[in-house]
PDB file of C-alpha atoms and ligand atoms in Angstrom:
ATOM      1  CA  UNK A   1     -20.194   6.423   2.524  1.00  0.00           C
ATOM      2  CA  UNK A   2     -17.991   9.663   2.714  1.00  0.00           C
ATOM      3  CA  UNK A   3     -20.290  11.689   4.726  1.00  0.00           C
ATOM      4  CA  UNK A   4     -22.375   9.417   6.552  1.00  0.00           C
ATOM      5  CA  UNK A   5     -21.253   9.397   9.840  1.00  0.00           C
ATOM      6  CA  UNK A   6     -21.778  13.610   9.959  1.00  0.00           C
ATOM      7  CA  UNK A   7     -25.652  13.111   8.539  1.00  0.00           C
ATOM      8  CA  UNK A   8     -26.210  10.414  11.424  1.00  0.00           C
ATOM      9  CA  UNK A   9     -24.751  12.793  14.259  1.00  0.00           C
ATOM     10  CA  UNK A  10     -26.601  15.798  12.356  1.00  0.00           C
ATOM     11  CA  UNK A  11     -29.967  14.330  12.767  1.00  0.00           C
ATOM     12  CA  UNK A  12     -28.944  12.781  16.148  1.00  0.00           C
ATOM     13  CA  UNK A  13     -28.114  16.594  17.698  1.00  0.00           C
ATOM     14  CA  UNK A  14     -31.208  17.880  15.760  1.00  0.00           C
ATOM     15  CA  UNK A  15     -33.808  15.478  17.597  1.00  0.00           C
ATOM     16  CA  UNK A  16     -31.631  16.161  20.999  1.00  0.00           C
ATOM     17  CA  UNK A  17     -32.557  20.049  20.112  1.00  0.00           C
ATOM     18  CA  UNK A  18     -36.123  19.037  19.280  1.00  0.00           C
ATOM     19  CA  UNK A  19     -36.106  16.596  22.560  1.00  0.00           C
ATOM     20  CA  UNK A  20     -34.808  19.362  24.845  1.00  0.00           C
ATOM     21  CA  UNK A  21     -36.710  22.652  23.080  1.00  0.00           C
ATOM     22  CA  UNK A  22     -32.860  24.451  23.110  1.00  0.00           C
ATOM     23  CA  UNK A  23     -31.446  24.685  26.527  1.00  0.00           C
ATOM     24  CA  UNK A  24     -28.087  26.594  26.365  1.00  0.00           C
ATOM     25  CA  UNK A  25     -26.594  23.332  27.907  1.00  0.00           C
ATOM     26  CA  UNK A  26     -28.207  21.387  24.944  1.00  0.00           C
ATOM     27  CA  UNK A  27     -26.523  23.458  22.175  1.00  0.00           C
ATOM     28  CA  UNK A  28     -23.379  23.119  23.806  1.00  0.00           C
ATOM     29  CA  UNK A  29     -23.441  19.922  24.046  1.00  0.00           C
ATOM     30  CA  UNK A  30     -24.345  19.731  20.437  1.00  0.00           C
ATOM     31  CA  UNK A  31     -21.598  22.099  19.273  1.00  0.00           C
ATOM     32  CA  UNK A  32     -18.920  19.921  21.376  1.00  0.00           C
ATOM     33  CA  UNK A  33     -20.440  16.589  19.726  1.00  0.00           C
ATOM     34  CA  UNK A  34     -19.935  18.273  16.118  1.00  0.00           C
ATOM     35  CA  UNK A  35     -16.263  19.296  16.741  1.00  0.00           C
ATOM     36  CA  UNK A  36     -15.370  16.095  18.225  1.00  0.00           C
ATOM     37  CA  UNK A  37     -16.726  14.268  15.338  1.00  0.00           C
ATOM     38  CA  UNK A  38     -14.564  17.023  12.358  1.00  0.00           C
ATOM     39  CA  UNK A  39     -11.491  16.289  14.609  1.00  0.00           C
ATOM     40  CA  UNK A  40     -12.192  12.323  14.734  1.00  0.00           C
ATOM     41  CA  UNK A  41     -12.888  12.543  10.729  1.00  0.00           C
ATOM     42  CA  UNK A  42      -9.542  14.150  10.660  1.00  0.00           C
ATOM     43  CA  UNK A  43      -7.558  11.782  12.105  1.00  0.00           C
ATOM     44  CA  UNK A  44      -9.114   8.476  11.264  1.00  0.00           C
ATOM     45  CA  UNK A  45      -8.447   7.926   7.951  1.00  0.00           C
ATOM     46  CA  UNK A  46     -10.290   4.976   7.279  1.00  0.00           C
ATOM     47  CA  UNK A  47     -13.497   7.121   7.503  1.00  0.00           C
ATOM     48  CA  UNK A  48     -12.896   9.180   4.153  1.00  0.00           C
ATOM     49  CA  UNK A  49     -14.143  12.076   5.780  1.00  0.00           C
ATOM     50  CA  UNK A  50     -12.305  14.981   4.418  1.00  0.00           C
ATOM     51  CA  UNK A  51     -10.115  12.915   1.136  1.00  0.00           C
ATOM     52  CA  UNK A  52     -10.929  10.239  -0.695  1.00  0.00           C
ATOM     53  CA  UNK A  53      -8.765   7.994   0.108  1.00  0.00           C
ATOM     54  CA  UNK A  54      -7.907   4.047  -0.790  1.00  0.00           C
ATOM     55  CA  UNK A  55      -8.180   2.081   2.376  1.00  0.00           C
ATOM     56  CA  UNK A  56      -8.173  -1.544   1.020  1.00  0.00           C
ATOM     57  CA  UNK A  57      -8.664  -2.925  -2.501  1.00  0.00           C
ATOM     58  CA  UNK A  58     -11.875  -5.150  -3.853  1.00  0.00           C
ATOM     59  CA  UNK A  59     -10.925  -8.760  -4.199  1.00  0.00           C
ATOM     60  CA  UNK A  60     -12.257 -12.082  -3.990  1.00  0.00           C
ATOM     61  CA  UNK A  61      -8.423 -13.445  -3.736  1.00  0.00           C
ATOM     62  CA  UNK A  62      -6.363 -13.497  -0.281  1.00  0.00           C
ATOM     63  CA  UNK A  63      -4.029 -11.104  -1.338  1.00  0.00           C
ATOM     64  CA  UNK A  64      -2.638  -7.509   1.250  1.00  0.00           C
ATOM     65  CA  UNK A  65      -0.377  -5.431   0.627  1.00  0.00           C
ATOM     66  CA  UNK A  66       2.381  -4.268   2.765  1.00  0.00           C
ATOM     67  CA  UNK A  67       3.398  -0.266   2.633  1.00  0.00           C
ATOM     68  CA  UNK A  68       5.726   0.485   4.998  1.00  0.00           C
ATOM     69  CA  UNK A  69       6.276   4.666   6.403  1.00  0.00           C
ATOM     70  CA  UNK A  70       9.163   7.405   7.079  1.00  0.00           C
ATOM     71  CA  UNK A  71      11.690   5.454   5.168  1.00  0.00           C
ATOM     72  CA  UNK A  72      14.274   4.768   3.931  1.00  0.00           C
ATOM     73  CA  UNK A  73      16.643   4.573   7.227  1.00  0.00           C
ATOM     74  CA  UNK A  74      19.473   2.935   8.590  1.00  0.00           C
ATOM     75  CA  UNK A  75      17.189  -0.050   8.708  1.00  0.00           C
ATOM     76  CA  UNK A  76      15.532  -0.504   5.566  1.00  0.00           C
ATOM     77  CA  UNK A  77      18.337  -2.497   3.848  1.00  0.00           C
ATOM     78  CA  UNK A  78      17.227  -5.606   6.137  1.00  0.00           C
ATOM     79  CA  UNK A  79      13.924  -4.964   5.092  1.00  0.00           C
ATOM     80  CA  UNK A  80      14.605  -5.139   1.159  1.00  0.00           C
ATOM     81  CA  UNK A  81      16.893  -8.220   1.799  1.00  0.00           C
ATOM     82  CA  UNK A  82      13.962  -9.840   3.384  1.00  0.00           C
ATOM     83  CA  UNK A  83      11.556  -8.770   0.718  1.00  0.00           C
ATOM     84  CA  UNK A  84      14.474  -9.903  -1.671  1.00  0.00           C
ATOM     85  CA  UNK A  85      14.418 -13.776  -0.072  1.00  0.00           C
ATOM     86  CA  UNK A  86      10.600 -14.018  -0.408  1.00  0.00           C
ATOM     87  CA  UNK A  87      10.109 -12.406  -3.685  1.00  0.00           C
ATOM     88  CA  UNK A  88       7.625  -9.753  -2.281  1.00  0.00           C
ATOM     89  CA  UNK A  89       7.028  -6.333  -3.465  1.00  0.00           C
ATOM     90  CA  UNK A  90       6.263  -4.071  -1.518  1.00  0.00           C
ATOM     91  CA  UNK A  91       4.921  -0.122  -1.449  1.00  0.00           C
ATOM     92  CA  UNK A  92       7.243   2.736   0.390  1.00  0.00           C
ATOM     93  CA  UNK A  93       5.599   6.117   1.399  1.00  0.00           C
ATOM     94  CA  UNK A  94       8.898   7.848   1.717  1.00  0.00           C
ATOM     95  CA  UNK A  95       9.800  11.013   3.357  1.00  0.00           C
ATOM     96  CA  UNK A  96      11.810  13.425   1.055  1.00  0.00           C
ATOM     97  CA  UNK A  97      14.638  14.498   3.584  1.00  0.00           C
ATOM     98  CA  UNK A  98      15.332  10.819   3.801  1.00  0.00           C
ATOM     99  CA  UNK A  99      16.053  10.213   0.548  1.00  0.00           C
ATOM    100  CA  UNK A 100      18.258  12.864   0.590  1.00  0.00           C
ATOM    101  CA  UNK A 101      20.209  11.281   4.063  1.00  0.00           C
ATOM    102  CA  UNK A 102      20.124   7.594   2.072  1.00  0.00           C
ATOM    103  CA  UNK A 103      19.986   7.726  -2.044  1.00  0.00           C
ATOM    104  CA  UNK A 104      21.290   4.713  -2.321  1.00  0.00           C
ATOM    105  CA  UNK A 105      19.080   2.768  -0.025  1.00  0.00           C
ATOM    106  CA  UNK A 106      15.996   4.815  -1.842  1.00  0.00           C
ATOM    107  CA  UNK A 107      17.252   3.571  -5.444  1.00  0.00           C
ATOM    108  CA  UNK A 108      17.747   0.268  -4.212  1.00  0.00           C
ATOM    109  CA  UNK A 109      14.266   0.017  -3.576  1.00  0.00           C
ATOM    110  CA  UNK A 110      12.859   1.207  -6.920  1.00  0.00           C
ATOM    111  CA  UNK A 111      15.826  -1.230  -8.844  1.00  0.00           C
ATOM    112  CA  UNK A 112      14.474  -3.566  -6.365  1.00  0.00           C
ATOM    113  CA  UNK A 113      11.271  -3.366  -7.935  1.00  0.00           C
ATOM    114  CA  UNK A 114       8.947  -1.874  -5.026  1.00  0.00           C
ATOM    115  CA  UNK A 115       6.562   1.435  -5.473  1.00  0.00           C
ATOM    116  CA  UNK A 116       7.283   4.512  -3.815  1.00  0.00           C
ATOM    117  CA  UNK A 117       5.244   6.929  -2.717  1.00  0.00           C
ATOM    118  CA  UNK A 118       5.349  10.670  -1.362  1.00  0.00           C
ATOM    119  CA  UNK A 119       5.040  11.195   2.336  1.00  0.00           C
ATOM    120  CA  UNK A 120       5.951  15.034   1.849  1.00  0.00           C
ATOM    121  CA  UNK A 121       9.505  16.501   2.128  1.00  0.00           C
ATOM    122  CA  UNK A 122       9.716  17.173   5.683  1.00  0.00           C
ATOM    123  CA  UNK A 123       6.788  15.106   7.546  1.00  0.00           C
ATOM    124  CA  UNK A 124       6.141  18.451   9.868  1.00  0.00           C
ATOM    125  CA  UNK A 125       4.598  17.804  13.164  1.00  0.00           C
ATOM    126  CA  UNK A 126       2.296  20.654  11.874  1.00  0.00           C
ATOM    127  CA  UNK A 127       1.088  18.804   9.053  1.00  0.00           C
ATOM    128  CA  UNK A 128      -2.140  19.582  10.240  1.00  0.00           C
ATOM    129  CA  UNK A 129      -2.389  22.620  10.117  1.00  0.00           C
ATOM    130  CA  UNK A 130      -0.525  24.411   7.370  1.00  0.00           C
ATOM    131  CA  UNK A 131      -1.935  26.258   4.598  1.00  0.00           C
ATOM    132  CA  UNK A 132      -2.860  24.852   1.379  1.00  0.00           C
ATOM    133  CA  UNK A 133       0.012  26.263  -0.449  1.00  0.00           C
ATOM    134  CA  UNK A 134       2.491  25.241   2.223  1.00  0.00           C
ATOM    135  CA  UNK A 135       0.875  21.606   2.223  1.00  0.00           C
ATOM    136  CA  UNK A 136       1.312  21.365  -2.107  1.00  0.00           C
ATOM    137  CA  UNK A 137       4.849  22.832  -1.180  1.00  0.00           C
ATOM    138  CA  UNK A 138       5.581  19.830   1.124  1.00  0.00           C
ATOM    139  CA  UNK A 139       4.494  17.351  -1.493  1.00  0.00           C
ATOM    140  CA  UNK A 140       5.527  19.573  -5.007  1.00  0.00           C
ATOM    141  CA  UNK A 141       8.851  19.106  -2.444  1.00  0.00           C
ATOM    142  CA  UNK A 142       8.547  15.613  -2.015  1.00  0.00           C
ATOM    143  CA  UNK A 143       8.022  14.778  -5.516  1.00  0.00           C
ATOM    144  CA  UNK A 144      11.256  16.727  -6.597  1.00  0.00           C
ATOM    145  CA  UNK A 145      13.414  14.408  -4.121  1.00  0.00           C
ATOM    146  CA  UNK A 146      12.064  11.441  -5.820  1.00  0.00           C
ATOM    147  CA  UNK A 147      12.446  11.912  -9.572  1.00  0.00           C
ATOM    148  CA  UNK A 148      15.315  13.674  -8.789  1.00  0.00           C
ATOM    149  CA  UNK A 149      17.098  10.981  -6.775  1.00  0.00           C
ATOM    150  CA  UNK A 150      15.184   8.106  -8.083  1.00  0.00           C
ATOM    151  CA  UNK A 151      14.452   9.156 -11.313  1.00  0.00           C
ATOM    152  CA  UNK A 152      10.566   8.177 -11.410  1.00  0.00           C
ATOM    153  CA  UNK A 153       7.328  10.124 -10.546  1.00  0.00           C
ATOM    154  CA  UNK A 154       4.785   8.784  -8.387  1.00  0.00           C
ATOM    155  CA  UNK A 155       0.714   9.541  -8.035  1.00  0.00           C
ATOM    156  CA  UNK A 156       0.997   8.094  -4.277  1.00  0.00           C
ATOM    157  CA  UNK A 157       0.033  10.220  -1.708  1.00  0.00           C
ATOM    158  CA  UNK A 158       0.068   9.014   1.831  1.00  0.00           C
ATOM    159  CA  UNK A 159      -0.791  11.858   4.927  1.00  0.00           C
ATOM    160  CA  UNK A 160       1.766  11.995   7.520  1.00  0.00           C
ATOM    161  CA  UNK A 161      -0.132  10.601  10.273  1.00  0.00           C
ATOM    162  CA  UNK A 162      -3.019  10.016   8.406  1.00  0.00           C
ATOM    163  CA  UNK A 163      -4.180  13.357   8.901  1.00  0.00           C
ATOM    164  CA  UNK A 164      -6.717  15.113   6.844  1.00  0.00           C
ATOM    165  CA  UNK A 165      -8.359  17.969   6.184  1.00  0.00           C
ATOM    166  CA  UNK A 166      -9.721  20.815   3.818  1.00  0.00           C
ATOM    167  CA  UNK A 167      -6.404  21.825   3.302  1.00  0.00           C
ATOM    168  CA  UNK A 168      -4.798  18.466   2.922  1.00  0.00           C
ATOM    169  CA  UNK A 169      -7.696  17.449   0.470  1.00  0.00           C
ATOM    170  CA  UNK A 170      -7.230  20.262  -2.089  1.00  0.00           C
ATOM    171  CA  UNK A 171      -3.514  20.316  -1.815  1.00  0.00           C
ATOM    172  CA  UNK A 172      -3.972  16.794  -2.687  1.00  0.00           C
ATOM    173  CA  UNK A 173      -6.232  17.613  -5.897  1.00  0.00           C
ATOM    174  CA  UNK A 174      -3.940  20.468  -7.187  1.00  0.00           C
ATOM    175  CA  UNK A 175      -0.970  18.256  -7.137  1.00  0.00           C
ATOM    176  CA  UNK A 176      -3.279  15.539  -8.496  1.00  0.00           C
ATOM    177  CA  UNK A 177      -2.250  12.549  -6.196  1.00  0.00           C
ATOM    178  CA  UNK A 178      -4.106   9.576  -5.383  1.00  0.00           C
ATOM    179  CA  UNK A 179      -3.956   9.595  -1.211  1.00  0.00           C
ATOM    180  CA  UNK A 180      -3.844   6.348   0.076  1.00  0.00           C
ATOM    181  CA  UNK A 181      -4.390   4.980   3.264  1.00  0.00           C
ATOM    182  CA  UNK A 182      -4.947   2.050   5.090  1.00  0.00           C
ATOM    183  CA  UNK A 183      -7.479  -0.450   7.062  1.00  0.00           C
ATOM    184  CA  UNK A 184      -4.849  -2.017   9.139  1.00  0.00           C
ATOM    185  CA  UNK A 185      -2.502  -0.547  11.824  1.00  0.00           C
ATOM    186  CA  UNK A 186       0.091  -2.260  13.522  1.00  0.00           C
ATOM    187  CA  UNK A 187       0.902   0.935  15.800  1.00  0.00           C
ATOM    188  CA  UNK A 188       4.551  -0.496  15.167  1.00  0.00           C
ATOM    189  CA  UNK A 189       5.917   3.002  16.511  1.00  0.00           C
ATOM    190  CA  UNK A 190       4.005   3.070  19.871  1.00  0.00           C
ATOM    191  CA  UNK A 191       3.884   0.064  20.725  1.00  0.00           C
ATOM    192  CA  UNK A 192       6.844  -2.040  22.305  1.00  0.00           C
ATOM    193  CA  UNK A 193       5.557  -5.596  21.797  1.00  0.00           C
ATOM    194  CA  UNK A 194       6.147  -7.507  18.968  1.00  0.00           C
ATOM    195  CA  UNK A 195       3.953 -10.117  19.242  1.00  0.00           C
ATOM    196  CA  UNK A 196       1.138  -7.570  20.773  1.00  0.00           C
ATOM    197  CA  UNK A 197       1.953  -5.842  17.065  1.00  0.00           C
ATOM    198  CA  UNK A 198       2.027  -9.070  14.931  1.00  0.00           C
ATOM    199  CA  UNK A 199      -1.192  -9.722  16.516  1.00  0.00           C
ATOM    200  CA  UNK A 200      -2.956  -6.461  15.501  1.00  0.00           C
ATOM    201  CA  UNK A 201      -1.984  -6.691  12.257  1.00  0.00           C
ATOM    202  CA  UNK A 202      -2.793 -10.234  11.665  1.00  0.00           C
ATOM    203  CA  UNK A 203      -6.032 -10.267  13.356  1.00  0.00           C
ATOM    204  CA  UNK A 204      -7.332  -7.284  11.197  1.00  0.00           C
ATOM    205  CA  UNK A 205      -6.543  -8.689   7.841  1.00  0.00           C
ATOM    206  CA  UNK A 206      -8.757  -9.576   5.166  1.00  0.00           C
ATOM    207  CA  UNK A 207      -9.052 -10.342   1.706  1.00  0.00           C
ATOM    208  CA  UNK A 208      -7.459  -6.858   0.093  1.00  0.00           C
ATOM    209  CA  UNK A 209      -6.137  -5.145   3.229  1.00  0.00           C
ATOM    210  CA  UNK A 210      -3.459  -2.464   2.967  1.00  0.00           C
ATOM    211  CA  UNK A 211      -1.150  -2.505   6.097  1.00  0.00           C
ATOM    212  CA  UNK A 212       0.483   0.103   7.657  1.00  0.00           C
ATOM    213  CA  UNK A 213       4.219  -0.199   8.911  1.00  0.00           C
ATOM    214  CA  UNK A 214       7.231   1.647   9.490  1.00  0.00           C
ATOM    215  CA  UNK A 215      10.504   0.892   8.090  1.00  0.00           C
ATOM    216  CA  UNK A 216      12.056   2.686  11.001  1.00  0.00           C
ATOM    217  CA  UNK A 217      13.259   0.270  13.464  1.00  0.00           C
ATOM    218  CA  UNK A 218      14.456  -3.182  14.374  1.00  0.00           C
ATOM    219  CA  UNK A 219      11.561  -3.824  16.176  1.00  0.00           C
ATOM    220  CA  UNK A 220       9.116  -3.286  13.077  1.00  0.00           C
ATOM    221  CA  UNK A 221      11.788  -5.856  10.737  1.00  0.00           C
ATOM    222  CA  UNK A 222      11.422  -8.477  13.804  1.00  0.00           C
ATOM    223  CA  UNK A 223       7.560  -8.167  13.160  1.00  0.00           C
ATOM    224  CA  UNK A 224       7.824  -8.548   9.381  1.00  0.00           C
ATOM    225  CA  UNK A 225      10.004 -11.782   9.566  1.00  0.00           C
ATOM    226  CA  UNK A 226       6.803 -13.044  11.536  1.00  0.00           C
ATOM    227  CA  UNK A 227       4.310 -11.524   9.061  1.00  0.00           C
ATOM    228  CA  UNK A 228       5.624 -12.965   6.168  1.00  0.00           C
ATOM    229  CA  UNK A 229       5.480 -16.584   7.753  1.00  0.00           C
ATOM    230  CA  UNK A 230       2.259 -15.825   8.877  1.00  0.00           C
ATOM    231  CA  UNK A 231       1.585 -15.306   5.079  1.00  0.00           C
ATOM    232  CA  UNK A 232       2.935 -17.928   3.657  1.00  0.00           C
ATOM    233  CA  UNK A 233       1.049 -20.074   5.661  1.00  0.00           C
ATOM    234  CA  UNK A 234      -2.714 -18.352   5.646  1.00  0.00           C
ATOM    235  CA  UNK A 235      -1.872 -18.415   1.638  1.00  0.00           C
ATOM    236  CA  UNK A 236      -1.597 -14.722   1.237  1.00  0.00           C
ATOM    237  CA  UNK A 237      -0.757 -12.945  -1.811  1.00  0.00           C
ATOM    238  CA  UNK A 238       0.641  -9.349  -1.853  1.00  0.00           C
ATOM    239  CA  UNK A 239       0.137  -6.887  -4.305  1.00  0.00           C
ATOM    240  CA  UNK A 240       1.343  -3.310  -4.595  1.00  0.00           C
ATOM    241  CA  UNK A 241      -0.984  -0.094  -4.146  1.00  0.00           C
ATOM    242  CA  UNK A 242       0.266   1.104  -7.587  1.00  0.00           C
ATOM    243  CA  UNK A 243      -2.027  -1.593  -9.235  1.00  0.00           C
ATOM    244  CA  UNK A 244      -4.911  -0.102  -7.417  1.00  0.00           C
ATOM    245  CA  UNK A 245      -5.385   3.412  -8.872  1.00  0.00           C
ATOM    246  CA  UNK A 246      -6.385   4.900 -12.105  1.00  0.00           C
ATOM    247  CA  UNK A 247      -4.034   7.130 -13.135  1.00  0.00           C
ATOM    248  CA  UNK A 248      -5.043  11.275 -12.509  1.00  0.00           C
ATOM    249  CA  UNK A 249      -4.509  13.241 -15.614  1.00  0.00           C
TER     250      UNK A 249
HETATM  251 ZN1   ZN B 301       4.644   9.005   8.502  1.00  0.00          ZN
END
């Protein structure tokens, strides 16, 4: 599965070649295929091209789980009071210079009974592209902030952006996390609609589907009140991505 999207495209450019007997035009044409596809691999993480990642879990049951991004923030208090009121856990990929800016909104959620996960310290723009031992740094980082503030460990990994690479995927190993991902967007942090992102979301899902939010705005919360109905009546489960993974000695 991992690799099977570069094996098509390399037999695809190789009969091209073989069509064309090697123009210049031909391998260029090749060579820009072939990066396009690395950079797509990077940035789609649903295609496992670089990390392993969990996108969804097996089940026969309607059950999804909710994981929500960046937190905590000045709005993720509504968000656990509305967890609270339905009695659903949740999973928080957290970013480590939030946790220091709210503590007590980060140890509400793990007394609260929700799983955290890193999201690195500082959630660089250059995520990227930094080295590997910058890229264990931001999560060795990121793990500090939570045992330190919330006084548990974690073997959730999520990429900033979804973003992987070489570097990502060994800085991953060495710090033995478990990167998870997802196989439903909401684009809750582009896009302005809330129904066009309730919509998204709850067209997507199926039986096992992780779903990617943000816990970053009132916009987002609005959403969830919506999703949650939408939920309860479809006769959805949730379960947390914690359940999902075999712990990495
Ligand atoms: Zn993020």
């Amino acid at each position: 599965m991992k690799h099977y999207i570069f094996i098509i495209f390399y037999i695809f450019l190789n009969l091209i070649i073989y069509a064309f007997q090697g123009s210049f035009w031909v391998y260029l044409f090749c060579f820009l295929m072939f990066s396009g596809v690395v950079i797509w691999g990077s940035f789609d993480i649903t295609l496992r091209y670089f990390v392993n990642t969990v996108t969804q879990k097996r089940t026969k049951i309607k059950e999804v789980a909710l994981t929500f991004d960046d937190g905590p923030t000045e709005f993720t208090p509504k968000f656990l009071d509305l967890l609270k009121e339905n009695n659903i856990k949740a999973t928080f990929f957290c970013i480590g210079q939030q946790i220091e800016k709210y503590p007590e909104t980060f140890r509400r959620m793990i007394e609260e009974g929700h799983s955290i996960g890193n999201h690195t310290y500082s959630h660089s723009d250059n995520t990227g592209f930094l080295s590997i031992s910058k890229m264990i740094e931001e999560i060795e980082k990121g793990d500090q902030t939570i045992s330190e503030f919330g006084n548990v460990t974690t073997h959730l990994y999520r990429p900033p952006f979804g973003v992987t690479n070489p570097n990502i995927a060994k800085a991953i190993n060495n710090t033995k996390k478990n990167s998870i991902g997802w196989n439903v967007r909401s684009f809750d942090t582009v896009t302005t609609d809330e129904k066009k992102i309730l919509r998204r979301v709850t067209k997507g899902l199926k039986k096992g589907s992780i779903i990617l939010l943000h816990d970053t705005s009132e916009k987002t919360y609005n959403v969830l009140v919506e999703l949650l109905l939408f939920l309860e009546r479809e006769k959805y489960s949730t379960f947390t991505v914690d359940s999902l993974i075999k712990l990495k000695k």
